[in-house]
PDB file of C-alpha atoms in Angstrom:
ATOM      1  CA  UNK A   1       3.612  27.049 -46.340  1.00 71.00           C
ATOM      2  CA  UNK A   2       2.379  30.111 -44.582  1.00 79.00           C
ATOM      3  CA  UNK A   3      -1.069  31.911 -45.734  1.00 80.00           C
ATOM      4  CA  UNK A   4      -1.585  34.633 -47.778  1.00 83.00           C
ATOM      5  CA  UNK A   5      -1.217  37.828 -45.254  1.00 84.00           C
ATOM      6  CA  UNK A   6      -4.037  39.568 -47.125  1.00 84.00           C
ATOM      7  CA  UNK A   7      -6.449  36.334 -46.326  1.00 85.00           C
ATOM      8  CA  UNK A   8      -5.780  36.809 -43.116  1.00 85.00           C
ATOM      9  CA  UNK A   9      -5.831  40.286 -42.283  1.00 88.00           C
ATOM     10  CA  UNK A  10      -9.169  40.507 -41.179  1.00 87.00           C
ATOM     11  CA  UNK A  11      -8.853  37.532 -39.048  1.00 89.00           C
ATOM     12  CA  UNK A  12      -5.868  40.176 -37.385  1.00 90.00           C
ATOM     13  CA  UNK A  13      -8.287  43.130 -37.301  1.00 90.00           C
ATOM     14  CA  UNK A  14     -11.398  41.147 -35.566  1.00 90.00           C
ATOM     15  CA  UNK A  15      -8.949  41.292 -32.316  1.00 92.00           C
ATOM     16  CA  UNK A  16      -7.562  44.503 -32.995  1.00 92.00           C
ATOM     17  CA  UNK A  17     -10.951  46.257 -32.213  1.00 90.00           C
ATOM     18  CA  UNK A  18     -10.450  44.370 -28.410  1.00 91.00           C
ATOM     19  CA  UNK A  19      -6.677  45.993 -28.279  1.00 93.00           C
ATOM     20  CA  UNK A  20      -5.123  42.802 -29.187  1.00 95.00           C
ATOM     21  CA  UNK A  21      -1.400  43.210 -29.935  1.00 96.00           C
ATOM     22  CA  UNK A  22      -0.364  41.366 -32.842  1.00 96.00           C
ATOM     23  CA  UNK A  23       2.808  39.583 -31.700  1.00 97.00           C
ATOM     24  CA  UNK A  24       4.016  38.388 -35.744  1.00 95.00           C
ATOM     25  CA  UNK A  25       7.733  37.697 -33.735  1.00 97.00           C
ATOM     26  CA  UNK A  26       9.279  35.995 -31.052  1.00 97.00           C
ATOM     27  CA  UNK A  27      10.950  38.892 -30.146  1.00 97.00           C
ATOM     28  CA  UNK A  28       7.697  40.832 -29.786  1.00 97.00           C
ATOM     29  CA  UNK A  29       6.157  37.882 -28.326  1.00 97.00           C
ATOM     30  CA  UNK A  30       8.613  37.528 -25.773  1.00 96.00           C
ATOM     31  CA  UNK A  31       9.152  41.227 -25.447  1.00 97.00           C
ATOM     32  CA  UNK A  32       5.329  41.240 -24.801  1.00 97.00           C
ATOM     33  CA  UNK A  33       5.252  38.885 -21.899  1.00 96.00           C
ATOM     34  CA  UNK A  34       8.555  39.654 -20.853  1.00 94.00           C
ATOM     35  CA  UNK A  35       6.572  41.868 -17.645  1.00 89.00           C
ATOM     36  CA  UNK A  36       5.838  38.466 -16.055  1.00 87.00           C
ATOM     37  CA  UNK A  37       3.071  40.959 -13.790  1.00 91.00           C
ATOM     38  CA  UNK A  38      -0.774  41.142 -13.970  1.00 95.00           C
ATOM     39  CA  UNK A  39      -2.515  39.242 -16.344  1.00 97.00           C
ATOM     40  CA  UNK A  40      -2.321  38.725 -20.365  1.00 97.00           C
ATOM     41  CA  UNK A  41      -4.960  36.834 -22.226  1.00 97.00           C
ATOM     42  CA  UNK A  42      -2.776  35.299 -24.963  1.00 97.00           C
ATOM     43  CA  UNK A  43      -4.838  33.953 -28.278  1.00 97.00           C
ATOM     44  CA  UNK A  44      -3.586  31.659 -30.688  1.00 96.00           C
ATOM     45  CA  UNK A  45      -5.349  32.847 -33.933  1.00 95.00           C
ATOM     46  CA  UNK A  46      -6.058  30.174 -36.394  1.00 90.00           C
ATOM     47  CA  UNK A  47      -8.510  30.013 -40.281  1.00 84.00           C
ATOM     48  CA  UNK A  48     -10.459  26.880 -39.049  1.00 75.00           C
ATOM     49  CA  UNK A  49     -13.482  27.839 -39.590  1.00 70.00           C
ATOM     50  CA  UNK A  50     -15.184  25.643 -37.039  1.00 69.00           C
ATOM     51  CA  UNK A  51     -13.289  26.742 -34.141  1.00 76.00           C
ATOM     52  CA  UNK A  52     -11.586  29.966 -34.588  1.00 71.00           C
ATOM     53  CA  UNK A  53     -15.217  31.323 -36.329  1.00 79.00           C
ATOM     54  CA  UNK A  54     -16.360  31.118 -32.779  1.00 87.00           C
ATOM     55  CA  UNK A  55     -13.087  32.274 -30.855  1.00 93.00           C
ATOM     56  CA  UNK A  56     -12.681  35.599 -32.720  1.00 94.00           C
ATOM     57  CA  UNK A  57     -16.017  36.875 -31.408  1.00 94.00           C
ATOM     58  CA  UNK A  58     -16.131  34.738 -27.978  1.00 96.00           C
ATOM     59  CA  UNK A  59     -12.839  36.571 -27.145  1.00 95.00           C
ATOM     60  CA  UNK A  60     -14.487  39.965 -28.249  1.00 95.00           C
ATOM     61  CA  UNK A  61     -17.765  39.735 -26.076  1.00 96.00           C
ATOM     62  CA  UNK A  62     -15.782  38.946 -23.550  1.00 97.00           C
ATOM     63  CA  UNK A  63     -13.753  42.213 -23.535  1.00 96.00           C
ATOM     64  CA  UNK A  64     -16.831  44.380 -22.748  1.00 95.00           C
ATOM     65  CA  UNK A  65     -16.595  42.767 -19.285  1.00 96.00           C
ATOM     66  CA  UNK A  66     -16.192  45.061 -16.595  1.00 95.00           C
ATOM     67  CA  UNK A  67     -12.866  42.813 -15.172  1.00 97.00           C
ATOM     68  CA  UNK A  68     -10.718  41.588 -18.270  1.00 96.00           C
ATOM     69  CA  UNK A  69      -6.789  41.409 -18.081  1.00 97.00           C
ATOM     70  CA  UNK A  70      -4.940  43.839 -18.309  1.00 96.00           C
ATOM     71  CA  UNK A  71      -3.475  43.392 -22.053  1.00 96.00           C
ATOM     72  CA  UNK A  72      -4.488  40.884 -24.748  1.00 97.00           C
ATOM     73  CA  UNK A  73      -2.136  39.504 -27.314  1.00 97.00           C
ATOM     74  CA  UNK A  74      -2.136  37.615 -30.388  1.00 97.00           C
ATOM     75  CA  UNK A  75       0.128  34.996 -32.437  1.00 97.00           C
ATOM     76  CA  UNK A  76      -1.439  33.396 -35.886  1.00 95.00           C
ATOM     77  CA  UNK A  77      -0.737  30.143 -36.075  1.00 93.00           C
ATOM     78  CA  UNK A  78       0.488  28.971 -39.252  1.00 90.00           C
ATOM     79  CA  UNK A  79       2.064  32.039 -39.896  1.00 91.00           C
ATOM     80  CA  UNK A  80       3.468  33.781 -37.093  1.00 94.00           C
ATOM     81  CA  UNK A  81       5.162  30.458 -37.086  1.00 95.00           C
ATOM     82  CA  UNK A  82       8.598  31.394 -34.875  1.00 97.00           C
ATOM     83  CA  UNK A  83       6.097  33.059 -31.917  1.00 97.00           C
ATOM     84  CA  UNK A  84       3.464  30.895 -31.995  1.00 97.00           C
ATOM     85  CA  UNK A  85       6.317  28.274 -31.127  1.00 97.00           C
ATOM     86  CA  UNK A  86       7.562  30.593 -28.696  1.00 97.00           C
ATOM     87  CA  UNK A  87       4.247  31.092 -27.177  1.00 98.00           C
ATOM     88  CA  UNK A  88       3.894  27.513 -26.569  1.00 97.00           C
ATOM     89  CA  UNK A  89       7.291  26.983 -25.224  1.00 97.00           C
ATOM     90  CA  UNK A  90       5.350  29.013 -22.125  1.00 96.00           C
ATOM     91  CA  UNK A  91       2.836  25.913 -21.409  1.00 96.00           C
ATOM     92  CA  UNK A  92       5.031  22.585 -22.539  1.00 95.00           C
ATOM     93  CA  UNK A  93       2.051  20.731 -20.494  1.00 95.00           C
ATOM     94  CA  UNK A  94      -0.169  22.064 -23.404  1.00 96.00           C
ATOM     95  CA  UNK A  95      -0.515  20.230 -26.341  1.00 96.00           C
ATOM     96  CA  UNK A  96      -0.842  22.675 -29.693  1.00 95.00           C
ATOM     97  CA  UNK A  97      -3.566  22.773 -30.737  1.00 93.00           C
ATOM     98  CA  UNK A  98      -5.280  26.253 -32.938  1.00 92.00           C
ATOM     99  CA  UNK A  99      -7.082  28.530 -32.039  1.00 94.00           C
ATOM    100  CA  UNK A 100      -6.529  28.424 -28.570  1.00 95.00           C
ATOM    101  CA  UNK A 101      -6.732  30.777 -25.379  1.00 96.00           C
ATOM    102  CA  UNK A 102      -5.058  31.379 -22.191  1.00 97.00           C
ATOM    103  CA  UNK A 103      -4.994  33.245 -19.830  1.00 98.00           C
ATOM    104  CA  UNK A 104      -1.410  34.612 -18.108  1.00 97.00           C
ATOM    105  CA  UNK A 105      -1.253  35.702 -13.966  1.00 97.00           C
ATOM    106  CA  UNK A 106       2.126  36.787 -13.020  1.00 96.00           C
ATOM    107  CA  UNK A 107       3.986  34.458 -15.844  1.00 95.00           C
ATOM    108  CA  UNK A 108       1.689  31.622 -14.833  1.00 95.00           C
ATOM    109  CA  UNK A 109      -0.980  29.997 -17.039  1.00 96.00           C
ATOM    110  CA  UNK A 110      -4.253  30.016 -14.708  1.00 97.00           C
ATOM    111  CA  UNK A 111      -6.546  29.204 -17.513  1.00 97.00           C
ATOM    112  CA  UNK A 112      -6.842  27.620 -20.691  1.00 96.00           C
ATOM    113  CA  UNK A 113      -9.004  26.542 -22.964  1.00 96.00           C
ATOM    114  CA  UNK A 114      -8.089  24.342 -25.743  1.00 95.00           C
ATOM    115  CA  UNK A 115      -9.405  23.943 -29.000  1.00 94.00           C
ATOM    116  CA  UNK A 116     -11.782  21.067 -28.675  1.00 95.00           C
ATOM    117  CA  UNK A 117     -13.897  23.312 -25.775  1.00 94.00           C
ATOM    118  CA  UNK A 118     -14.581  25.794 -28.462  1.00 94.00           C
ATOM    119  CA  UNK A 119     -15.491  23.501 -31.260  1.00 91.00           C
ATOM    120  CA  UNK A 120     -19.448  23.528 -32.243  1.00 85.00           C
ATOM    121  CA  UNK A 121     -19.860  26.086 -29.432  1.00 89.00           C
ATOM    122  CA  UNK A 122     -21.682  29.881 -29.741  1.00 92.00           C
ATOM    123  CA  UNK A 123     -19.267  32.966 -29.177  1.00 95.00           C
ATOM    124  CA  UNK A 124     -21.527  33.475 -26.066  1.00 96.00           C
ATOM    125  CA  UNK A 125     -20.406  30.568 -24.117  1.00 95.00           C
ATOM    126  CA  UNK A 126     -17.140  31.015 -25.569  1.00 95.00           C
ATOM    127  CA  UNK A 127     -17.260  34.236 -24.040  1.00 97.00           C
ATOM    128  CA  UNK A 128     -19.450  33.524 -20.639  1.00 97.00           C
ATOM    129  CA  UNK A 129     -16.527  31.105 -19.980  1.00 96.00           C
ATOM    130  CA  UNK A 130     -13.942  33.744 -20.645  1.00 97.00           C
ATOM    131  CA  UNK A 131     -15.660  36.242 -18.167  1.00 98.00           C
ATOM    132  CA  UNK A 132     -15.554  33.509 -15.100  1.00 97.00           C
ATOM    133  CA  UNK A 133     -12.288  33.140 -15.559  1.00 98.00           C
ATOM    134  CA  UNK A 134     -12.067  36.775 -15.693  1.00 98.00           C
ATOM    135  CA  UNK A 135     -13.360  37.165 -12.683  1.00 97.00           C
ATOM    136  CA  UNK A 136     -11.737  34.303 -11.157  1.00 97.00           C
ATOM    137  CA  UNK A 137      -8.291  35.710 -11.984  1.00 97.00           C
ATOM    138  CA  UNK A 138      -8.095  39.244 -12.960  1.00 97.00           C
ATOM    139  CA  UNK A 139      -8.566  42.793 -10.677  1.00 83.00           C
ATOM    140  CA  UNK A 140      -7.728  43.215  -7.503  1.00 66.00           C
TER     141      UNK A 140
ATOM    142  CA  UNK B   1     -22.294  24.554 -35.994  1.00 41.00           C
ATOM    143  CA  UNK B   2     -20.270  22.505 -39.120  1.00 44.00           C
ATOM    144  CA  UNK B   3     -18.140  23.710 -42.123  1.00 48.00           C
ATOM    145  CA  UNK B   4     -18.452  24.515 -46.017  1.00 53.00           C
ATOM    146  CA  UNK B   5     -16.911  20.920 -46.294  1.00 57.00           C
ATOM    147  CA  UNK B   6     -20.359  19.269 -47.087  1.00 60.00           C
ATOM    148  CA  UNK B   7     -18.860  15.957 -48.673  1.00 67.00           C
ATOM    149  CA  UNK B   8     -16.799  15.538 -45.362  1.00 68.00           C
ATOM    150  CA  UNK B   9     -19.835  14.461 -42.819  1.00 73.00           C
ATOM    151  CA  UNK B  10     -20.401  16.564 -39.990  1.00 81.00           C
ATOM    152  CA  UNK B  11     -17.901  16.041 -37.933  1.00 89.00           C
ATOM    153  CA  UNK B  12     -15.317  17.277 -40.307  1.00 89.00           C
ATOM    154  CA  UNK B  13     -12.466  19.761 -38.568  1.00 89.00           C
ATOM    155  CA  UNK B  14     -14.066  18.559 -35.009  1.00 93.00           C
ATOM    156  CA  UNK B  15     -11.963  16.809 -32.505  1.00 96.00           C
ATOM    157  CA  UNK B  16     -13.623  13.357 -31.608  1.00 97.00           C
ATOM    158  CA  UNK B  17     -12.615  10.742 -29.451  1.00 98.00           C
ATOM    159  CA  UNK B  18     -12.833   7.169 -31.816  1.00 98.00           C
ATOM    160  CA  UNK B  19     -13.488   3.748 -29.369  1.00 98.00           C
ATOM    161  CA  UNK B  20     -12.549   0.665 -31.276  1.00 98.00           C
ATOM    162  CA  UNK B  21     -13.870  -2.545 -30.762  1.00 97.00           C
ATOM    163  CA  UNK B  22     -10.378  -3.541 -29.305  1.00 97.00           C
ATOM    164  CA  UNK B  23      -8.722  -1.709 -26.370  1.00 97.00           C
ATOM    165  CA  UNK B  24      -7.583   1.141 -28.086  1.00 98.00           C
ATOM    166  CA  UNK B  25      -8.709   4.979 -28.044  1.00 98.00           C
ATOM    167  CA  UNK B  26      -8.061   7.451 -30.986  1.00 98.00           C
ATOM    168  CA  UNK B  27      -8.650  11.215 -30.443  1.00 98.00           C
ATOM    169  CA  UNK B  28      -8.052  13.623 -33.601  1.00 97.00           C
ATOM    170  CA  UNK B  29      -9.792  15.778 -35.430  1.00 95.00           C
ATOM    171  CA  UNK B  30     -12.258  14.496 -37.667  1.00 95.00           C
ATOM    172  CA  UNK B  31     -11.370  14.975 -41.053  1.00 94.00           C
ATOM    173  CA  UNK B  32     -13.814  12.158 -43.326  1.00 94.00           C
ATOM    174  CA  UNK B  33     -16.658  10.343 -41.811  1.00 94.00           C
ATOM    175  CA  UNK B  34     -19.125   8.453 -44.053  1.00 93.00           C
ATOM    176  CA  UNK B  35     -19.999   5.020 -43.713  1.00 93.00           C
ATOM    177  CA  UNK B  36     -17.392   3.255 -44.801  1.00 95.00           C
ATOM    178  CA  UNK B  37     -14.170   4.995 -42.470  1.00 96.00           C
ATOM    179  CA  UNK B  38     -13.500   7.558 -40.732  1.00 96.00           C
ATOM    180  CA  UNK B  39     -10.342   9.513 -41.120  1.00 97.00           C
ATOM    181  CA  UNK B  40      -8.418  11.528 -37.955  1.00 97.00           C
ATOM    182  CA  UNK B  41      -5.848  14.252 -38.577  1.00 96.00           C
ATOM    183  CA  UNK B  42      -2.958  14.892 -35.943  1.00 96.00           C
ATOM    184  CA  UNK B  43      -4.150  11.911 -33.604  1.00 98.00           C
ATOM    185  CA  UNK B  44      -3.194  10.381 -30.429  1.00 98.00           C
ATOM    186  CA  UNK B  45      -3.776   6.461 -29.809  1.00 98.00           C
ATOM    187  CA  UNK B  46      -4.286   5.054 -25.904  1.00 98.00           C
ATOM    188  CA  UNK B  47      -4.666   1.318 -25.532  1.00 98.00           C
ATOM    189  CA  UNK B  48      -6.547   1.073 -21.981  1.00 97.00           C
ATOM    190  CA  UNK B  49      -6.469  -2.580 -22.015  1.00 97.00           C
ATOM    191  CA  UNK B  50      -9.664  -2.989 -20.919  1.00 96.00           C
ATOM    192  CA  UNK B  51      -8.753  -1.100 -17.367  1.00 96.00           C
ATOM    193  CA  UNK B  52     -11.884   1.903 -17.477  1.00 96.00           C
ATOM    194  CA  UNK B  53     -10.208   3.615 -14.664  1.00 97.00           C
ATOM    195  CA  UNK B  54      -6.600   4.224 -17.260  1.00 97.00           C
ATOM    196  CA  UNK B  55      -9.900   4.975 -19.755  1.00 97.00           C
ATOM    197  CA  UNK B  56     -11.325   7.437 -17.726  1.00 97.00           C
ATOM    198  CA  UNK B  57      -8.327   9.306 -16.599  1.00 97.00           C
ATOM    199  CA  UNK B  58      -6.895   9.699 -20.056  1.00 97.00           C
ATOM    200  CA  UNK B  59      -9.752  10.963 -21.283  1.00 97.00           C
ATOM    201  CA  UNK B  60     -10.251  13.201 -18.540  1.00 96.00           C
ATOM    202  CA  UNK B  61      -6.524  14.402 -18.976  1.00 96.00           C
ATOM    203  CA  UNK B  62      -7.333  14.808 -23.099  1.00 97.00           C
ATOM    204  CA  UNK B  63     -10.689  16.773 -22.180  1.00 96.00           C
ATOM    205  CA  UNK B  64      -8.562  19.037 -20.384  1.00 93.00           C
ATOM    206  CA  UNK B  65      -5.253  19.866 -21.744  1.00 93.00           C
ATOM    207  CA  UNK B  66      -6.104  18.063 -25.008  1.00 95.00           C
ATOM    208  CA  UNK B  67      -3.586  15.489 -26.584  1.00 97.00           C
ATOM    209  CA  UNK B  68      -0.507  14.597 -28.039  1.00 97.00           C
ATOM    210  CA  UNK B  69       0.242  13.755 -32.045  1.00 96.00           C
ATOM    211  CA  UNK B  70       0.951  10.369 -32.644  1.00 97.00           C
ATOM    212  CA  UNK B  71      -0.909  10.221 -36.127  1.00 97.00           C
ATOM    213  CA  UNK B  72      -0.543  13.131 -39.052  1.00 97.00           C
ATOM    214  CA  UNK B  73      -3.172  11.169 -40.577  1.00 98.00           C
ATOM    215  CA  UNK B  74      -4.792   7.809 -39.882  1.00 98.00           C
ATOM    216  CA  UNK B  75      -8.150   6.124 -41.621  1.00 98.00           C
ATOM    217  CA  UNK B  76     -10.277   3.563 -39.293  1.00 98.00           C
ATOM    218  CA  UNK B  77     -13.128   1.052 -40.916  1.00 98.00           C
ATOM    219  CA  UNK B  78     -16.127   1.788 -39.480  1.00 97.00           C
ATOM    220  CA  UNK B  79     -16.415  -2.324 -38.779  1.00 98.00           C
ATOM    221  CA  UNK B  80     -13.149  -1.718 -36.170  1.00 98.00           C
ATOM    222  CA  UNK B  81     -15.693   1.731 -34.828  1.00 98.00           C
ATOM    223  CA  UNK B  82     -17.910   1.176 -31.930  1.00 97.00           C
ATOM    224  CA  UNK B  83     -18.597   5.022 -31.175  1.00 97.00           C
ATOM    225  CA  UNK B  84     -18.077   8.208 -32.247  1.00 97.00           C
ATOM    226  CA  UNK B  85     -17.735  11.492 -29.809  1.00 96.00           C
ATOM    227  CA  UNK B  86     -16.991  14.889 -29.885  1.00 96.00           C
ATOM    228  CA  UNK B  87     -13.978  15.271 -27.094  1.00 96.00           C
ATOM    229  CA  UNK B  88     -15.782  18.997 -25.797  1.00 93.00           C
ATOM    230  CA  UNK B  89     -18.725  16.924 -25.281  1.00 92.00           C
ATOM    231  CA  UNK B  90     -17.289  14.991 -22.527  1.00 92.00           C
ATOM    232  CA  UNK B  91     -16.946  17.680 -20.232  1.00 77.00           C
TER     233      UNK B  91
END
């Protein structure tokens, strides 16, 4: 059963302030990614409070890094249900798990960071481990 | 940093990795711990056999791709528990 769209809405809008695209399709999602240049930070958007409470801003901060990738995009898991399985069909080594994060170079998954390393942690860590990878991956 | 489930323990919508006192590992996400059980949603079971090198490098492989589903829901007596970890911690 999917969740109310109005509950989540402002789960939506918290990454639309960064430029997140909301990818609610696999047709967007695939149309999204279907550059296979530069690099996308893809988030998998989820309620749990204990996790995605942390993501949301983590992912936020992060953005007001001087390197970021060059787009951000979005799927809600649980609801976007048909891109969110699309969007994991692009890392099968991955097991699902929501909210998750990772980071896209040239089609490839360089970086990822599963649920379990955001549990219980601050959006600043979230965030300062973001930016290394950042910097590891993204500009010139 | 815990949840508005306050009958649920603390550990409640954490992932944690479960050590038996037998040879098998359970990783899930904490959904009930008091002192009776504790209860994993969407969990994966390893049975290392006693080898701590297979241990160590499935937990190193859970810490950092995370795990697959075996379990939608599984309960473990805490007499069958000897520890109780959050998976991030491990890194």
């Amino acid at each position: 059963m999917k969740y109310d769209p109005m509950m989540i809405e402002p789960m939506r809008q918290e990454l639309n302030l960064v430029g997140a695209e909301q990818l609610t399709t696999a047709e967007k999602l695939e149309t999204f990614l279907s550059d296979n240049t530069g690099t996308v930070l893809m988030f998998v958007n989820s309620v749990c409070g204990c996790a995605a409470g942390s993501a949301r801003p983590g992912l936020t901060q992060s953005m007001q890094s001087e390197v970021r990738p060059d787009k951000v995009g979005s799927v809600f898991a649980g609801q976007d249900v048909e891109a969110t399985a699309a969007l994991r069909g692009r890392f099968p080594d991955y097991p699902p798990s929501s909210p998750c994060i990772a980071l896209f170079k040239n089609g490839e998954v360089v970086h990822f960071v599963p649920r379990h390393m955001i549990e219980g942690r601050e959006a600043a860590q979230v965030s300062d481990d973001l930016v290394t990878a950042y910097q590891q991956h993204c500009g010139s | 940093m815990g949840t508005f489930h306050d009958d649920k323990g603390d550990l409640h919508g954490i992932t944690v990795v479960v050590e038996t006192t037998g040879t098998e590992i359970y990783i899930g996400r904490c959904d009930i711990d008091n002192p009776g059980e504790i209860v994993l949603l969407d969990a994966d079971v390893f049975d290392h056999g006693n080898d701590e090198q297979k241990k160590a490098e499935y937990l190193q492989k859970a810490l950092k791709v995370g795990f697959w589903k075996k379990h939608t829901r599984i309960g473990l007596p805490k007499v069958t528990v000897r520890s109780v970890t959050r998976l991030g911690s491990l890194g």
